[in-house]
Short mmCIF file of C-alpha atoms and ligand atoms in Angstrom, two decimals:
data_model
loop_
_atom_site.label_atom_id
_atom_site.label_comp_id
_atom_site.label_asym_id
_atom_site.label_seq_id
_atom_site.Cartn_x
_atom_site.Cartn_y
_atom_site.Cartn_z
CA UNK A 1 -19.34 -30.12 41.27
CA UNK A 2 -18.17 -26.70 40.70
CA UNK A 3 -19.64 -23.65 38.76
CA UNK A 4 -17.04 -21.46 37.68
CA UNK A 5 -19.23 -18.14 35.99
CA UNK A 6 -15.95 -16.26 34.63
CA UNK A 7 -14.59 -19.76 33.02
CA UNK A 8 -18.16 -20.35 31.96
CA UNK A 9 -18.66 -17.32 29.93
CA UNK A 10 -15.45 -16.98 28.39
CA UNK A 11 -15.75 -20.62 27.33
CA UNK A 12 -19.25 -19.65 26.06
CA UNK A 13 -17.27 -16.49 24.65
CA UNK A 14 -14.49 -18.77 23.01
CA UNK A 15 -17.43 -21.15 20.97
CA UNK A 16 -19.48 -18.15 19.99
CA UNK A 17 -19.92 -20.47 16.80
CA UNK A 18 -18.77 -20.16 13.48
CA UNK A 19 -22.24 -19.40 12.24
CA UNK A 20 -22.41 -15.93 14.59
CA UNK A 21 -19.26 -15.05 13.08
CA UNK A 22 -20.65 -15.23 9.35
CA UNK A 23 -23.77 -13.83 10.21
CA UNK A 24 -21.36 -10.66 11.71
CA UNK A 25 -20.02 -10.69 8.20
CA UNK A 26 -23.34 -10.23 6.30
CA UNK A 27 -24.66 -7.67 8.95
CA UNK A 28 -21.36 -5.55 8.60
CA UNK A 29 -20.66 -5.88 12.41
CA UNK A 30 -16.40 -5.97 11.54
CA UNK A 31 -15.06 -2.49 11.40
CA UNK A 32 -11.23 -1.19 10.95
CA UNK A 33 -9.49 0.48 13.22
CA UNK A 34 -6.13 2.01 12.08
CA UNK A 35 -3.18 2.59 13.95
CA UNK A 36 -0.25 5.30 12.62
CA UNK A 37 3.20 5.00 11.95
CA UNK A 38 4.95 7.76 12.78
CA UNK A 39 8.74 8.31 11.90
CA UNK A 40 9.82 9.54 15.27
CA UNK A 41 12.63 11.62 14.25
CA UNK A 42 10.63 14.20 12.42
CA UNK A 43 7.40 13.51 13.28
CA UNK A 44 5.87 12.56 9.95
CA UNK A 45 2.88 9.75 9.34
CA UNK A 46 4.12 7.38 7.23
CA UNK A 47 1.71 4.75 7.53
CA UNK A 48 -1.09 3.54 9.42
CA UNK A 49 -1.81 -0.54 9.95
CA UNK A 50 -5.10 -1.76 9.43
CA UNK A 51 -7.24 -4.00 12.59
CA UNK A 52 -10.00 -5.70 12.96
CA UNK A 53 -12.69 -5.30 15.42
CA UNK A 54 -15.96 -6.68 15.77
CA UNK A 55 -18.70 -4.14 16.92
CA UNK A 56 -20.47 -7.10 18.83
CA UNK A 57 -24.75 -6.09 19.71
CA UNK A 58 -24.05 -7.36 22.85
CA UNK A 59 -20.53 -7.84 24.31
CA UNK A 60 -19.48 -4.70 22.38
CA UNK A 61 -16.10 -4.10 20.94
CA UNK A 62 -14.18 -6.97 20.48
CA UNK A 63 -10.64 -7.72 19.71
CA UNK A 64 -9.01 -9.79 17.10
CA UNK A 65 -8.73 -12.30 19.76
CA UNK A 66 -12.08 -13.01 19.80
CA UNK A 67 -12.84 -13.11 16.45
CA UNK A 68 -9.53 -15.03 14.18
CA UNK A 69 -9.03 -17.96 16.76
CA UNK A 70 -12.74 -19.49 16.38
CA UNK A 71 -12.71 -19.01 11.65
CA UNK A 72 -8.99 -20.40 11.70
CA UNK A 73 -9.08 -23.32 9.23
CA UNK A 74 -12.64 -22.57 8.05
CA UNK A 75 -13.46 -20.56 4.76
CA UNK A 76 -15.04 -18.02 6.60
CA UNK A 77 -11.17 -17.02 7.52
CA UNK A 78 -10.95 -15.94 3.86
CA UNK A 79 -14.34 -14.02 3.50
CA UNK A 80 -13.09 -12.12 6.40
CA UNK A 81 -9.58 -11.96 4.99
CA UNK A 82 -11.19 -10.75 1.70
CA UNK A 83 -13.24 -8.29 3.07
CA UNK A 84 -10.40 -6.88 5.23
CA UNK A 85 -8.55 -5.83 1.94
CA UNK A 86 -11.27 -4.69 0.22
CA UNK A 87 -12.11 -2.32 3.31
CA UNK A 88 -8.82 -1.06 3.81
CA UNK A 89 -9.11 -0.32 -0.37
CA UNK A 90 -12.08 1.50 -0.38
CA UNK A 91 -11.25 3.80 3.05
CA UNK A 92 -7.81 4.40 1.02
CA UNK A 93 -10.14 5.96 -1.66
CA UNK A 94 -11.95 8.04 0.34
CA UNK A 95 -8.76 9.27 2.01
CA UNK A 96 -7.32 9.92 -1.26
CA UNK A 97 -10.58 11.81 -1.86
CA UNK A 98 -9.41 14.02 1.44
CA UNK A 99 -5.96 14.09 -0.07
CA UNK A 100 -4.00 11.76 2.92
CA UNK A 101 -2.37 9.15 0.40
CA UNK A 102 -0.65 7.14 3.19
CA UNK A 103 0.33 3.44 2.34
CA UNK A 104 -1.76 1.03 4.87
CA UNK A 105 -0.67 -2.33 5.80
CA UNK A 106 -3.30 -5.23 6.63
CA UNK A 107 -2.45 -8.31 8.33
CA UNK A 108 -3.06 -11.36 6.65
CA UNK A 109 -3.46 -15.09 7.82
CA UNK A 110 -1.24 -17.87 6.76
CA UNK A 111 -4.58 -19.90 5.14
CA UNK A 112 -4.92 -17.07 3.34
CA UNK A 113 -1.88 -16.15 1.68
CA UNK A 114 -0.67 -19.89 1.64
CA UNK A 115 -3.74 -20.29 -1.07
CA UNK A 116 -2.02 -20.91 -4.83
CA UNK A 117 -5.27 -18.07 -5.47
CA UNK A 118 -3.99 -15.35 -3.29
CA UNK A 119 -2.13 -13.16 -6.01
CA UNK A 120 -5.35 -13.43 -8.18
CA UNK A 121 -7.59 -12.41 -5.39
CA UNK A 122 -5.33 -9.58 -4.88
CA UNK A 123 -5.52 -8.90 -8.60
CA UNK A 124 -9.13 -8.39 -8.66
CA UNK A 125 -9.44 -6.55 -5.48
CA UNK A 126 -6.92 -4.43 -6.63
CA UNK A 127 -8.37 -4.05 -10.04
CA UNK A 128 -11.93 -2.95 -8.41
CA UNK A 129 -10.19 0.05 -6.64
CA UNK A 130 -8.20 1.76 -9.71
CA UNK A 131 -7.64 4.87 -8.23
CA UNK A 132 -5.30 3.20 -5.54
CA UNK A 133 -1.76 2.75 -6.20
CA UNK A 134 -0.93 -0.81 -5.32
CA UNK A 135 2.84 0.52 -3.93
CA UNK A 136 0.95 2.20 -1.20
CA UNK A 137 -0.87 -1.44 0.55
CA UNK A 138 1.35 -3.68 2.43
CA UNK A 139 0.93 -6.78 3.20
CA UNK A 140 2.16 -7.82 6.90
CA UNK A 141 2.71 -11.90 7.25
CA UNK A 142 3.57 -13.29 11.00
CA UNK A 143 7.10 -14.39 10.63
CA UNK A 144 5.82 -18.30 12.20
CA UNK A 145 3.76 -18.38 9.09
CA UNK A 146 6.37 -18.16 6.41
CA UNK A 147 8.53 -20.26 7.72
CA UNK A 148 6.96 -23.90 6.97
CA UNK A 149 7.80 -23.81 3.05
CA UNK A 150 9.52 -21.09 2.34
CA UNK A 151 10.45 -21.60 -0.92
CA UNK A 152 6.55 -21.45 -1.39
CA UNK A 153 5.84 -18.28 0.43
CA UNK A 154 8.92 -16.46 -1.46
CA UNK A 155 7.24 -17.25 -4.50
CA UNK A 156 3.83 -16.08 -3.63
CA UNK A 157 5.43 -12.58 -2.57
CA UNK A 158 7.21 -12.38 -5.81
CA UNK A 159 4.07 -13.00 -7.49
CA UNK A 160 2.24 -10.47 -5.35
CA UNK A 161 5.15 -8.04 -5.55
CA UNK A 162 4.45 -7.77 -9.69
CA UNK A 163 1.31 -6.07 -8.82
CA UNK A 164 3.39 -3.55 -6.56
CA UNK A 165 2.15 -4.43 -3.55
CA UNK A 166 4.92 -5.02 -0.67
CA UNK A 167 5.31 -6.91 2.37
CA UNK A 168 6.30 -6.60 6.24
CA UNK A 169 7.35 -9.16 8.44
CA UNK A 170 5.57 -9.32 11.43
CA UNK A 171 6.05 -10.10 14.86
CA UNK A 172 9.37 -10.22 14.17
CA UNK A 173 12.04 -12.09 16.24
CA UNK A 174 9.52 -14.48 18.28
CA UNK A 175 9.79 -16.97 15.31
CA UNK A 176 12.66 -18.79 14.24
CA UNK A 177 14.04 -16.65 11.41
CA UNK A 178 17.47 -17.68 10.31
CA UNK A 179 20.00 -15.45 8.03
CA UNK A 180 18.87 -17.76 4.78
CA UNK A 181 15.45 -16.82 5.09
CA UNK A 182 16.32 -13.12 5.46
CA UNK A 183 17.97 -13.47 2.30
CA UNK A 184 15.60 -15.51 0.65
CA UNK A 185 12.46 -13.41 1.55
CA UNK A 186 11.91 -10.69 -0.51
CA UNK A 187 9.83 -8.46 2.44
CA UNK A 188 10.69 -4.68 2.47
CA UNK A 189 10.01 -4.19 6.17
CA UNK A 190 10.80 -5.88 9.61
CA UNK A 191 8.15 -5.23 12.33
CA UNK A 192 10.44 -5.87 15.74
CA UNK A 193 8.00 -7.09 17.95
CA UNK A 194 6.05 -5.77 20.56
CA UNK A 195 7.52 -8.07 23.84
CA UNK A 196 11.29 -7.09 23.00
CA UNK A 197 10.19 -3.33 22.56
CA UNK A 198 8.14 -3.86 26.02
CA UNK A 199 10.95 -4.94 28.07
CA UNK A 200 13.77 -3.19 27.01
CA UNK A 201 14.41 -0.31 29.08
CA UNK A 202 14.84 -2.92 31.94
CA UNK A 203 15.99 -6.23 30.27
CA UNK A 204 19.40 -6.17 28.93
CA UNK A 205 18.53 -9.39 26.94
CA UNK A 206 15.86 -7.90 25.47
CA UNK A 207 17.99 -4.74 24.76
CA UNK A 208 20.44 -6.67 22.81
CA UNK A 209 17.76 -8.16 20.59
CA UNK A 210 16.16 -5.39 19.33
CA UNK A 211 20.38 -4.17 18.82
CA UNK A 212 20.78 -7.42 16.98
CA UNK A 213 17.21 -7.10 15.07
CA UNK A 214 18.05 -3.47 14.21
CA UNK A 215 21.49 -4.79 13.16
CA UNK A 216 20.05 -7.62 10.32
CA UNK A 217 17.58 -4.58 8.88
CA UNK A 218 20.69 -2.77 8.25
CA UNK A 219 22.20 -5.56 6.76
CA UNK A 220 19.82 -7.28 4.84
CA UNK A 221 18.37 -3.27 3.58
CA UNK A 222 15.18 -3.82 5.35
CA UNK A 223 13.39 -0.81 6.92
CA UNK A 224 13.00 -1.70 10.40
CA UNK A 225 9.61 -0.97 12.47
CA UNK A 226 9.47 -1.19 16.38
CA UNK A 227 5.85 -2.18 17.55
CA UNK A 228 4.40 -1.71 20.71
CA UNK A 229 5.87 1.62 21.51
CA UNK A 230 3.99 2.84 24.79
CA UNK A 231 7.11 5.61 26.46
CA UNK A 232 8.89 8.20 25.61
CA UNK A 233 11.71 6.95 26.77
CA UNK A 234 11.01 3.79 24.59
CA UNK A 235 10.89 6.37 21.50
CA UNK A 236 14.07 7.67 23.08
CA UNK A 237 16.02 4.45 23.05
CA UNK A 238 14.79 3.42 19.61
CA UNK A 239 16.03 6.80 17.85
CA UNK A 240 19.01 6.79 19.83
CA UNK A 241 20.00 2.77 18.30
CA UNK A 242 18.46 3.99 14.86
CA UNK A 243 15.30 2.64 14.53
CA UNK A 244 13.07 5.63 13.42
CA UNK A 245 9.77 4.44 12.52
CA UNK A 246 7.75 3.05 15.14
CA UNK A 247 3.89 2.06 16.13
CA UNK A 248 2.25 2.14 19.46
CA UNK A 249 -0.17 3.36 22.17
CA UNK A 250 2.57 5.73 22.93
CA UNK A 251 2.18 7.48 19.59
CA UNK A 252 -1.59 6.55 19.76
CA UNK A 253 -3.84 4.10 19.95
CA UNK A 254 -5.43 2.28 16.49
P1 LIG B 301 -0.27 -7.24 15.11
O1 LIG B 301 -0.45 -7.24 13.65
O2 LIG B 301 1.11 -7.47 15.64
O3 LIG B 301 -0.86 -5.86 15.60
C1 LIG B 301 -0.39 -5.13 16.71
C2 LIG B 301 -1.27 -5.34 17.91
O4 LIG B 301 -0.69 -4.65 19.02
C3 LIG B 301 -2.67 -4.77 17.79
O5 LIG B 301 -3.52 -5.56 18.62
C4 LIG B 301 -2.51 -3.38 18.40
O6 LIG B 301 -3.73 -2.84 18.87
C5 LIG B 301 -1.57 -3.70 19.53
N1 LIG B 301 -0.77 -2.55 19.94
C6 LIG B 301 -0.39 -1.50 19.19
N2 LIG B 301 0.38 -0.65 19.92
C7 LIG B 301 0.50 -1.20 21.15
C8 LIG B 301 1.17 -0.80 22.35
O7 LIG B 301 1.82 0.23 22.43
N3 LIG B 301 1.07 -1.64 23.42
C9 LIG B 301 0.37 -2.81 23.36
N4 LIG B 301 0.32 -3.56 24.45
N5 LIG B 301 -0.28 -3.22 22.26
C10 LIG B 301 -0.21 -2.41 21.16
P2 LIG B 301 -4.92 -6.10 18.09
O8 LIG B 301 -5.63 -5.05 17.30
O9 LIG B 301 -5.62 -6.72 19.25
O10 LIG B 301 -4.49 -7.25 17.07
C11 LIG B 301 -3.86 -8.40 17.51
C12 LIG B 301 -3.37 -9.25 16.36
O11 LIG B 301 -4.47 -9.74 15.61
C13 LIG B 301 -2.55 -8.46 15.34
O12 LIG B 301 -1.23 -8.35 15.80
C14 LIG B 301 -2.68 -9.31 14.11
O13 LIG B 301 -1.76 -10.39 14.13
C15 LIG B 301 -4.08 -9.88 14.27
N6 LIG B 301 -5.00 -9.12 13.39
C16 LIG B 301 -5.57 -7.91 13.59
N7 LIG B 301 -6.37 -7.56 12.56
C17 LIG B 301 -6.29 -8.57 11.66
C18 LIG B 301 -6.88 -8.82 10.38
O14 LIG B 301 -7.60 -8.00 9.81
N8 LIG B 301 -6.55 -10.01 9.78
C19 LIG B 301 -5.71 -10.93 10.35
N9 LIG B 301 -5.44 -12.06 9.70
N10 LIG B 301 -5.14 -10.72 11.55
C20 LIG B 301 -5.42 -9.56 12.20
MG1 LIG B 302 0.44 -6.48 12.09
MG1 LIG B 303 2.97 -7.56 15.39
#
């Protein structure tokens, strides 16, 4: 028999149960961290994307990772979800209150926006925080998540969209999009992902995505967004192919 300690702990690390998770919930252990958006060409914020991460007594900060695997498919996904927004709603207040009105983006799960409740959840959240404008909260979905009924998803962002909130497309380019979805999804921004952005300088393939992802945000009148941004030269490349609005460690860190 073998003892593996590293594969033991992260296994131990991987079933920290559901029940340690809600109890994180009620003892306000989650916190936001919030990464800008910067339009590269003149140096403006013009956004900042909202991430969780659990302050953890012991193993201390956390990732996403460690957190959104173990509550996917359970209802504590949706308290989480829930109190993601209503986070990111109340720290736009006090911003407001400092006189940054940025619009923020939160990531949402499929189980939770797939929910026929979603646009009344985001109703009422929405209605407990007045003061902010719902134009300036985006709503970023993963791009594998809208795809499995589309005509479903469409009509939950329309729904969502008549309280003025808007929606990105995220991770863009590592799921299957296809030209009718484009046209049939009625998201205002295209997040290229992170791996083509990574790679780019040095992979020609890679190179001629992003090209060819820059090209269908042109097309389809999307604004594009290049995640993952970590150079200069990176920022360099982007501005030079047109993409102007970007996110990453090389801007700085959430
Ligand atoms: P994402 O929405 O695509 O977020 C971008 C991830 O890339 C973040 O990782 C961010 O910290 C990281 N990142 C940003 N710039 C760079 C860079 O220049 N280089 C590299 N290597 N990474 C960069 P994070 O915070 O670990 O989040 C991972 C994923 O977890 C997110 O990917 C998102 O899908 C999910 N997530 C995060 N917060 C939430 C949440 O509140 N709710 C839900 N449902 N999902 C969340
Ligand atoms: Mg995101
Ligand atoms: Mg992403």
């Amino acid at each position: 028999h073998f003892y593996d300690a590293g594969l033991a702990s992260s296994t131990r690390g991987h079933h920290e149960n559901l029940e340690r998770i809600r109890a994180a919930l009620d003892h306000r252990e989650f916190l936001l961290y919030y990464q800008p958006k910067v339009n590269m060409a003149t140096g403006a914020l013009v956004g900042a994307e909202a991430l969780i991460r659990w302050q953890h007594p012991e193993r201390g900060l956390l990732a996403p990772a460690a957190v959104l695997p173990i509550v996917e498919g359970h209802p504590v996904a949706l308290e989480i979800g829930e109190w993601v927004i209503d986070t990111v709603l109340t720290q736009m207040e006090a911003w407001a209150l400092g006189d940054l009105k940025i619009p923020v983006s939160v990531n949402i799960s499929a189980q939770q926006w797939h929910r026929p409740d979603f646009p009344g959840l985001l109703h009422d959240l929405l209605a407990s925080h007045p003061s902010v404008d719902p134009s300036r909260l985006e709503i970023e979905v993963l791009e594998s998540s809208a795809l499995p009924d589309m005509a479903q998803v469409s009509q939950v962002i329309h729904n969502c969209g008549k309280l003025g909130v808007s929606f990105a497309l995220d991770d863009f380019g590592t799921g299957y999009s296809s030209l009718a979805f484009l046209k049939r999804l009625p998201v205002d921004v295209l997040k290229i992902d992170q791996t083509f952005v990574r790679d780019m300088l040095d992979d020609p393939e890679d190179l001629t995505s992003v090209e060819g992802m820059l090209g269908l945000a042109t097309a389809f009148r999307r604004l594009a967004v290049a995640e993952g941004v970590e150079t200069v030269e990176q920022g360099i490349l982007l501005l030079r192919l047109g993409c102007q609005v970007a996110q990453g460690y090389g801007i700085a860190r959430p």
